[in-house]
Amino acid sequence: MTPTSEKPRIRVPSGRYRVVDSADHLELWHQVDKTPTTAIKEANVDGQQITSIDGMYVVEQATKMFGPIGIGWGTRIDEERFDTGAPILGNKGEVIAHEQTHTIRLTLWYRWHGERGEVTQYGHTRAVYRTGVGKWKTDGEAPKKSTTDAMKKCLSLLGFAADVYYGKFDNKNYTEVQQAATRIAVAEDQDAEIENYRNDYWDWIKRECDTLRNKIPHPKSIEMAATGMLNRLSDKASMARVEPDKGREMLIKARDEGIARVIAENEKAKQQKEEVNHD
C-alpha cells in the first residue's frame, strides 16, 4: 500500500466528507471552557453546596459562538412529563401524597463550521413538594427551570463552562485566578489593573524568597515550603499575565540558599560546642 500524508476525514450528515485535524476536536471546547466569576454563584441543593451557572451567561456564549438563537443554534423539547417522586407519610405512617418532579428531554442543535450538530440531555425540577418546615409548595416555574437545566447540560458537553463541571472552582487558587481575569476584563483601565497584579506578584515572590532564605530553621521545612510556593507559582503568574520562569528561578535559588544557610549555622554551632567541650 502506498503511504499517504492525507489528514483523516469524517462523514458529516450531508453525506459528504470533511478533512479534519486532531486539534479541531477541542477548538470549540478551548474557547468556552473558562467561566468568569460573575457568571457563577453558590447554591444549596438538598443540603449540598454546589456552584451554579447563570443561564443567561451560557445563552450569551452560545450566541457568541454559533449566532443568534433560532438561526445558529436552538432547542426543542422531545419529551415532557411529571414523575412521581418521594412519598409523603402521614402521622400514622400512611402514604398521603407524593412529590412531583417535572422532567423534560431536550435536544440542542447548533451549527459549527457549516455543519449541524445535536446534543440531547434531560432536565429535572421539583414541581410539587413539601418543604423542610412541612408546607406544600408548587413551583409554577418548574418547566422553565427544567428547560434551563437541560440546556446547560447540553452546552456543557460541548465544553461550555467546563471548569465548573470539573469542580475547579472548589480549588481556591483556581477561583482566585478566575476572579483576577474577571476584574481585568471589566476594569476601565485594563493595563493599570494588570500592572497592579504584577506588582502584587513580584511582592509575593520577594516575600517568599526572604522566607526561604532567612526565616525557616530546618532544611526539610524549607524544601516543603518551597514546594508549596512552586505549586502556586503558575496560578500567581497567570493572574499577573507574566511568564513564571523568572519567579521559579528566584524561588529555587532562595530555597538552596536557605538550606545552605541552615547547614552552615548547624555546622558552626557544632564546632562551637566541640570547642567548649575541648576547653
Tab-separated table of N, CA and C in Angstrom, residues 88-96:
chain	number	residue	atom	x	y	z
A	88	ILE	N	-45.033	10.991	50.724
A	88	ILE	CA	-45.211	11.812	51.918
A	88	ILE	C	-46.084	11.019	52.881
A	89	LEU	N	-45.593	10.829	54.071
A	89	LEU	CA	-46.274	9.992	55.047
A	89	LEU	C	-47.053	10.826	56.057
A	90	GLY	N	-48.187	10.283	56.462
A	90	GLY	CA	-48.984	10.936	57.481
A	90	GLY	C	-48.495	10.599	58.875
A	91	ASN	N	-49.266	11.029	59.876
A	91	ASN	CA	-48.856	10.822	61.266
A	91	ASN	C	-48.779	9.354	61.654
A	92	LYS	N	-49.564	8.523	60.972
A	92	LYS	CA	-49.589	7.104	61.285
A	92	LYS	C	-48.717	6.279	60.337
A	93	GLY	N	-47.909	6.969	59.528
A	93	GLY	CA	-47.022	6.271	58.603
A	93	GLY	C	-47.655	5.919	57.286
A	94	GLU	N	-48.923	6.341	57.075
A	94	GLU	CA	-49.587	6.035	55.810
A	94	GLU	C	-49.158	7.033	54.732
A	95	VAL	N	-49.172	6.595	53.484
A	95	VAL	CA	-48.832	7.465	52.358
A	95	VAL	C	-50.019	8.373	52.072
A	96	ILE	N	-49.810	9.659	52.190
A	96	ILE	CA	-50.889	10.616	51.937
A	96	ILE	C	-50.721	11.372	50.631
